[in-house]
Tab-separated table of C-alpha atoms in Angstrom:
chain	number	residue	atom	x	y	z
B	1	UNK	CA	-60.078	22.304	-41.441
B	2	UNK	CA	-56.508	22.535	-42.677
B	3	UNK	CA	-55.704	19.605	-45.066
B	4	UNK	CA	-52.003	17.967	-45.346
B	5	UNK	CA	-50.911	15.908	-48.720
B	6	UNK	CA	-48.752	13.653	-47.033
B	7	UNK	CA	-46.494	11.891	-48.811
B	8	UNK	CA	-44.076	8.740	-48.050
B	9	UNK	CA	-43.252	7.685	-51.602
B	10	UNK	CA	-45.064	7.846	-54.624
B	11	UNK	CA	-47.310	4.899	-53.630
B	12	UNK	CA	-48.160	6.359	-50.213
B	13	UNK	CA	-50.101	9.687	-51.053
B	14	UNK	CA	-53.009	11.022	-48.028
B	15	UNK	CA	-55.042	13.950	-48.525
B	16	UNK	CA	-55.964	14.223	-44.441
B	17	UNK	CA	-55.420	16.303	-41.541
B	18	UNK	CA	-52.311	14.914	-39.771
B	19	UNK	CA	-52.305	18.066	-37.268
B	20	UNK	CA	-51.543	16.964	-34.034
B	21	UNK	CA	-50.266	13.687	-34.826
B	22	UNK	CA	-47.057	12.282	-34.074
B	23	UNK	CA	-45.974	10.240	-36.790
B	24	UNK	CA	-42.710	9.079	-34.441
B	25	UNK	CA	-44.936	7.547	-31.780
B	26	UNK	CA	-47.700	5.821	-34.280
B	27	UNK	CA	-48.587	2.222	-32.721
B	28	UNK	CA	-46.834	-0.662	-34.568
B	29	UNK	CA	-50.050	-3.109	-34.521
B	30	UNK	CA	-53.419	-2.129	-34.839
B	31	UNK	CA	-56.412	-4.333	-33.931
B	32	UNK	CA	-59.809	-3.879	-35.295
B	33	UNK	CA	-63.065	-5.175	-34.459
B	34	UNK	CA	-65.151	-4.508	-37.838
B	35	UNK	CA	-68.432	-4.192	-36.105
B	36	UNK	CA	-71.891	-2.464	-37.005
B	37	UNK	CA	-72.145	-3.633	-40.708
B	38	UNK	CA	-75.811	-4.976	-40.432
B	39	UNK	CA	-76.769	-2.426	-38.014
B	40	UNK	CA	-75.288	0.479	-40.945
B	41	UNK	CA	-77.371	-1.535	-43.546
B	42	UNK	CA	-80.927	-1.964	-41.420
B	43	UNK	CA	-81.338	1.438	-40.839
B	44	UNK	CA	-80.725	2.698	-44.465
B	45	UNK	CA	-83.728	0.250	-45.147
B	46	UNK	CA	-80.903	-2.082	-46.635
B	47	UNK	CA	-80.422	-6.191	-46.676
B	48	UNK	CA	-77.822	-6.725	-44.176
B	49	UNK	CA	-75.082	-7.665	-47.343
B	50	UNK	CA	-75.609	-4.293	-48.113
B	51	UNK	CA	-73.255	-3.107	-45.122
B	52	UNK	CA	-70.955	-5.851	-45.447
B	53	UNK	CA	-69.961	-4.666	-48.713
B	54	UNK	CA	-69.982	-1.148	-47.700
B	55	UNK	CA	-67.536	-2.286	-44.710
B	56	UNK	CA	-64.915	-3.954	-47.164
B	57	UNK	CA	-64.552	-0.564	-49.176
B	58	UNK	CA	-63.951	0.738	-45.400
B	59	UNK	CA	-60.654	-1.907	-44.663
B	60	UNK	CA	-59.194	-0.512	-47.841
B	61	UNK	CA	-59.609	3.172	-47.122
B	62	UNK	CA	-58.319	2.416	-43.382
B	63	UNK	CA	-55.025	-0.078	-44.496
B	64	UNK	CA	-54.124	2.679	-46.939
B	65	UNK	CA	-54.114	5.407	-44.294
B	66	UNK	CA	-52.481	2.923	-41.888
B	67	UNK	CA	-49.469	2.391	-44.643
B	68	UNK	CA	-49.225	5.954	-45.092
B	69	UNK	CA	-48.683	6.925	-41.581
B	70	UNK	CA	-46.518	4.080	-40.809
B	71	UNK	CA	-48.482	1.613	-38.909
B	72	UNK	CA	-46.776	-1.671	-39.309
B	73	UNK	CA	-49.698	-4.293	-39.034
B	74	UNK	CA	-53.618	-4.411	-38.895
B	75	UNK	CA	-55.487	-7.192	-37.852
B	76	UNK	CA	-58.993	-7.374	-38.719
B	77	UNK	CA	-61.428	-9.347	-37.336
B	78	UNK	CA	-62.994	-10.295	-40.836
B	79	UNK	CA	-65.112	-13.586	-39.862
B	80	UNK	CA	-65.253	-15.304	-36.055
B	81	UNK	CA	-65.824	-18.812	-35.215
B	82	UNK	CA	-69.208	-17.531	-34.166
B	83	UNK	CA	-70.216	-15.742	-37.535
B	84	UNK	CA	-71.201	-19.419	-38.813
B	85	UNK	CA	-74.894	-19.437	-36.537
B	86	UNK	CA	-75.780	-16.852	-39.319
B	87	UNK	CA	-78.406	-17.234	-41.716
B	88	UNK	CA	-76.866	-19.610	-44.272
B	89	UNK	CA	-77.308	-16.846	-47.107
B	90	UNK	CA	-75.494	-14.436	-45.116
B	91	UNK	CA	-72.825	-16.513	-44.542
B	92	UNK	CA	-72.105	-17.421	-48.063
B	93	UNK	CA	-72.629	-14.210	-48.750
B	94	UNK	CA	-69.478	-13.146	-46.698
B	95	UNK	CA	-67.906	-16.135	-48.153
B	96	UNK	CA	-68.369	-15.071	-51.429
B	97	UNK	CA	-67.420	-11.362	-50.251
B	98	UNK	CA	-64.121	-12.323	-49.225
B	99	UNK	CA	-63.407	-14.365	-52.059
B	100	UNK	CA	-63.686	-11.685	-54.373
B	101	UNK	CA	-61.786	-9.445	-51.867
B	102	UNK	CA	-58.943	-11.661	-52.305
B	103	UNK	CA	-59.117	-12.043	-55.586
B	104	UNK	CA	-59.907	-8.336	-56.796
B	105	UNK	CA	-57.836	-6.941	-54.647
B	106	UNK	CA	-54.152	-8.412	-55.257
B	107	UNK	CA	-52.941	-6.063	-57.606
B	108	UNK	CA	-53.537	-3.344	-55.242
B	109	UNK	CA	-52.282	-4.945	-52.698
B	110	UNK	CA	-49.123	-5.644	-54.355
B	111	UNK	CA	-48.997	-2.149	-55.599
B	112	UNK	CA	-48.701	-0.699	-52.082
B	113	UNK	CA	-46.859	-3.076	-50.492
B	114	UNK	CA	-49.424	-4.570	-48.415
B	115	UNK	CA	-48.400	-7.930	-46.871
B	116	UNK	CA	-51.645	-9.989	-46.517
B	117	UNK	CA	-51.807	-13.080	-43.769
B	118	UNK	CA	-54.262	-14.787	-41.904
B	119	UNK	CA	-55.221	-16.298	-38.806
B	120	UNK	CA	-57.716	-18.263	-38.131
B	121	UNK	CA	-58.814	-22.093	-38.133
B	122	UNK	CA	-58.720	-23.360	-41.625
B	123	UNK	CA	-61.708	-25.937	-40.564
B	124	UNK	CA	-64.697	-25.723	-42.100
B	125	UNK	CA	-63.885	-23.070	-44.481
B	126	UNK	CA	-64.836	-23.607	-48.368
B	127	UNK	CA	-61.753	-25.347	-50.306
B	128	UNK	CA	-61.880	-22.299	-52.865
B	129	UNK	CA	-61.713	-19.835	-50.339
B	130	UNK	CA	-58.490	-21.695	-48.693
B	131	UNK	CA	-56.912	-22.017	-52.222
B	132	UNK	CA	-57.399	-18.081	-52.501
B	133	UNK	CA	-56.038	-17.463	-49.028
B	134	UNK	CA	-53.102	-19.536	-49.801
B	135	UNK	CA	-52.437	-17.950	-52.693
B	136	UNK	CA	-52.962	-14.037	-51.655
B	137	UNK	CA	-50.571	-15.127	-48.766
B	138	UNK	CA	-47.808	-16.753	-51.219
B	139	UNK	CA	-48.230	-12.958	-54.329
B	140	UNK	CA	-48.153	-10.451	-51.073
B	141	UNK	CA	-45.036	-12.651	-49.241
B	142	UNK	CA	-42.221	-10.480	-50.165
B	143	UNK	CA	-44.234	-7.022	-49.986
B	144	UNK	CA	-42.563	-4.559	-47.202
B	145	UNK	CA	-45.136	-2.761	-46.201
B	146	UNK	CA	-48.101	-2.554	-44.278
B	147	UNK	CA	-49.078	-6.683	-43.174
B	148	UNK	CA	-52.934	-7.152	-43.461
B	149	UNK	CA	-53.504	-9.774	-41.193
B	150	UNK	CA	-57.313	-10.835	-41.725
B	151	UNK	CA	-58.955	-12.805	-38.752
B	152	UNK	CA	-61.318	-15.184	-40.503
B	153	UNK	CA	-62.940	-18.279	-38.589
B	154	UNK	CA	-61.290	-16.949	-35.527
B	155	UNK	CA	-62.018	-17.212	-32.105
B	156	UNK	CA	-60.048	-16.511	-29.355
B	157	UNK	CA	-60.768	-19.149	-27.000
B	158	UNK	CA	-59.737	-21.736	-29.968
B	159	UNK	CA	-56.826	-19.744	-30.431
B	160	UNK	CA	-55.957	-20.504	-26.812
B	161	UNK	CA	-57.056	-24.072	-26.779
B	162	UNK	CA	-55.131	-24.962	-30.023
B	163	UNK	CA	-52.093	-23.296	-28.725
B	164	UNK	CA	-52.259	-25.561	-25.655
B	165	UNK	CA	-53.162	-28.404	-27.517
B	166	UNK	CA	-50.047	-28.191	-29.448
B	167	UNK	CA	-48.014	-27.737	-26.539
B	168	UNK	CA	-49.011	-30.519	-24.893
B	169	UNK	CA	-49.087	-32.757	-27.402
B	170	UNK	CA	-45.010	-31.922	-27.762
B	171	UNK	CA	-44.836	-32.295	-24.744
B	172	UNK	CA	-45.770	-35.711	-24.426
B	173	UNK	CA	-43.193	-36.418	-27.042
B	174	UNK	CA	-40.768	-34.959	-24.977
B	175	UNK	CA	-40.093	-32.330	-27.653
B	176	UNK	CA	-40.534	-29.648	-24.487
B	177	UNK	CA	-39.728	-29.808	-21.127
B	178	UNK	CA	-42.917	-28.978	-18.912
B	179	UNK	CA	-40.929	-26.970	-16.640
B	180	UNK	CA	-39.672	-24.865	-19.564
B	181	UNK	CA	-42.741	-23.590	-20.858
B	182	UNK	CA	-42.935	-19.845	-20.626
B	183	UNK	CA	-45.387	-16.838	-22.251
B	184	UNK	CA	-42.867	-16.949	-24.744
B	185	UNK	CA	-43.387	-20.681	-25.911
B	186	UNK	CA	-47.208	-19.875	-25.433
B	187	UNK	CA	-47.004	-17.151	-28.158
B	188	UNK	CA	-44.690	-19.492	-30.589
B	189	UNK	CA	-47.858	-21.302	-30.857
B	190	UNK	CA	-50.604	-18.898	-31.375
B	191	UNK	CA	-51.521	-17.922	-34.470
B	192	UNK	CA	-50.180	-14.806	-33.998
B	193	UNK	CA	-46.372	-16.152	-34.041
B	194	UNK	CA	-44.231	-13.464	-35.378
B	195	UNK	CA	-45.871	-10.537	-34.681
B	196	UNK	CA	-46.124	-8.207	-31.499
B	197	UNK	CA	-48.972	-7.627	-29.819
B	198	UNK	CA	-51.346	-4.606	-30.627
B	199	UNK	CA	-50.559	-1.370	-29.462
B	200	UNK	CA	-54.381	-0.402	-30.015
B	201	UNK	CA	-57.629	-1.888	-30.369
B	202	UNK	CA	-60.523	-0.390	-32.355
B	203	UNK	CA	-64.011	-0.943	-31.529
B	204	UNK	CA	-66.739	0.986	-34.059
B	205	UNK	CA	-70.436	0.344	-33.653
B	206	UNK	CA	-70.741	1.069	-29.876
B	207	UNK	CA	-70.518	-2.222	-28.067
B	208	UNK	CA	-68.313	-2.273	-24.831
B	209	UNK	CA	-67.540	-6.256	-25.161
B	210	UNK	CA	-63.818	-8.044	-27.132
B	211	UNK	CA	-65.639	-10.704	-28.701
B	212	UNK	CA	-63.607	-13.269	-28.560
B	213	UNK	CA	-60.431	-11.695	-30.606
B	214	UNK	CA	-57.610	-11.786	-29.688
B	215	UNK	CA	-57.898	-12.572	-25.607
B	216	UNK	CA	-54.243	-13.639	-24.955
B	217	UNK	CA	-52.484	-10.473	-27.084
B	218	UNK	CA	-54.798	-7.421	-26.114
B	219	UNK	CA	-53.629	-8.027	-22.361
B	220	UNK	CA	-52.181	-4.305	-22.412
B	221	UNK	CA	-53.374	-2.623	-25.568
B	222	UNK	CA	-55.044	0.294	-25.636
B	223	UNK	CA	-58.841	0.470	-26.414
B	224	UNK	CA	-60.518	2.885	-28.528
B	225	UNK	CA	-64.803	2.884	-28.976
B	226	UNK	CA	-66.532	4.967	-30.844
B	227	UNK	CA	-70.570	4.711	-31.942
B	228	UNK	CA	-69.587	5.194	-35.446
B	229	UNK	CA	-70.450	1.969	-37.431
B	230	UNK	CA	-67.839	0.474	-39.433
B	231	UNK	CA	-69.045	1.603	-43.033
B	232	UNK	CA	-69.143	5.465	-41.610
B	233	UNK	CA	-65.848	4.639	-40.217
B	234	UNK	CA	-63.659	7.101	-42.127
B	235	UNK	CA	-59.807	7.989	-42.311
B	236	UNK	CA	-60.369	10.666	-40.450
B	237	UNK	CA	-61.565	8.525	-37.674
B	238	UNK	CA	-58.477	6.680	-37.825
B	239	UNK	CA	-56.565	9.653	-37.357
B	240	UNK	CA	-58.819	10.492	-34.961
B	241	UNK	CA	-58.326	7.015	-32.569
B	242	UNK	CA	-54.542	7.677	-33.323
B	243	UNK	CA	-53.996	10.744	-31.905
B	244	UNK	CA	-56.039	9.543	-28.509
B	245	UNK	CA	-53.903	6.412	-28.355
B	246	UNK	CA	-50.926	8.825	-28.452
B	247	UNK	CA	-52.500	10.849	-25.291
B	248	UNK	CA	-52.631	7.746	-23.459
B	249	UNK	CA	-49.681	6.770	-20.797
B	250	UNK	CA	-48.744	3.293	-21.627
B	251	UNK	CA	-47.762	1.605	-18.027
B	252	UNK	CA	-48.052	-2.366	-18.229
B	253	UNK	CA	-48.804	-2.790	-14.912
B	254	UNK	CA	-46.395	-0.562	-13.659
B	255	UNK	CA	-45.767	3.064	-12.610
């Protein structure tokens, strides 16, 4: 197979076959579903952390050939609201995963350009691992790249409810007019405020189901499955679900 170095500035170098792709017509927003880590682990005769750290070296391999093709945002779905019936030890163990992720990982980040952001409820999660978050957010603020927008304690439906929550409640204070409320003042309040919705969702590890993310913004995105699990789930892969989003006709409902 041919291989390209493809080059956007000296911070942005990809050694990867980009035949067939379109880099005028690569989606804005890219969802991902990080799924298969334990599965990747159990079968290599591995504890379950095991593939949870082999699927955080993945998210860096995949944001840096995002930012080098020109994809705009990923969001992945790093932790859901359901993640916490885990065994406690796994749990802390992602806890402790993602702290160090933030923390190891900002000099990178800032090297690249990568904007990092999250969504998510903020309840419940450790006080160290907000202060980190807060702080990633605040070093990574004026970056122009790529935004990393991590989904940690998320859940769709709460996304939804606290969206509808808020509205209502200003509504009540006659801060908004009932008969004024519109998709658009429905997405002002989601966590997702600022950003369009993704162009294309990626589902590794097999399983045909959303899992709660994002329900309101993946009303029209495209959806790409493969088997592979996450850890497995190479740059080339990502190429890969790019170029069959590009084959797809985008319609919205119409013709």
């Amino acid at each position: 197979m041919l291989k390209h170095l493809f080059t956007i500035d000296s911070n942005k170098i990809l050694d990867i076959d980009l035949t067939g792709i379109d880099l005028q017509r690569v989606p804005v927003h890219v969802a991902i579903i990080m799924d298969g880590n334990g599965r990747w682990a159990n079968i290599r005769g591995k504890a379950r952390t095991f593939g949870h750290q082999a699927g955080a070296e993945t998210l860096k391999a995949i944001v840096k050939v995002a930012n080098c093709i020109g994809v705009k945002i990923i969001t992945a779905y790093a932790f859901s609201t359901e993640n916490w019936k885990r065994p406690v030890s796994e749990v802390d163990f992602l806890m402790n995963l993602l702290g160090g992720y933030l923390t190891n990982e900002i000099e990178e980040f800032n090297k690249n350009g990568v904007q990092l952001r999250f969504i998510g409820s903020r309840r419940g999660l450790p006080d160290e691992i907000l202060r980190k978050m807060d702080y990633a957010a605040a070093v990574t603020e004026r970056n122009t790249g790529i935004i990393l927008n991590l989904a940690i304690n998320y859940g769709g439906r709460d996304e939804i409810l606290y969206a509808v929550k808020t509205i209502a409640t200003a509504a009540v204070a006659g801060q908004i007019d009932v008969d004024n409320i519109d998709t658009n003042i429905f997405e002002e309040h989601l966590y997702t405020k600022g950003l369009p919705a993704p162009d294309l969702l990626i589902r590794p590890g097999g399983d045909m189901r959303i899992s709660n993310f994002l329900l309101w913004q993946i009303a029209y995105t495209e959806i790409w499955i493969t088997d592979i699990y996450w850890p497995d789930f190479t740059q080339e892969y990502f190429i890969e679900a790019i170029k069959a989003y590009q084959r797809r006709e985008r319609r919205f409902g119409g013709l």
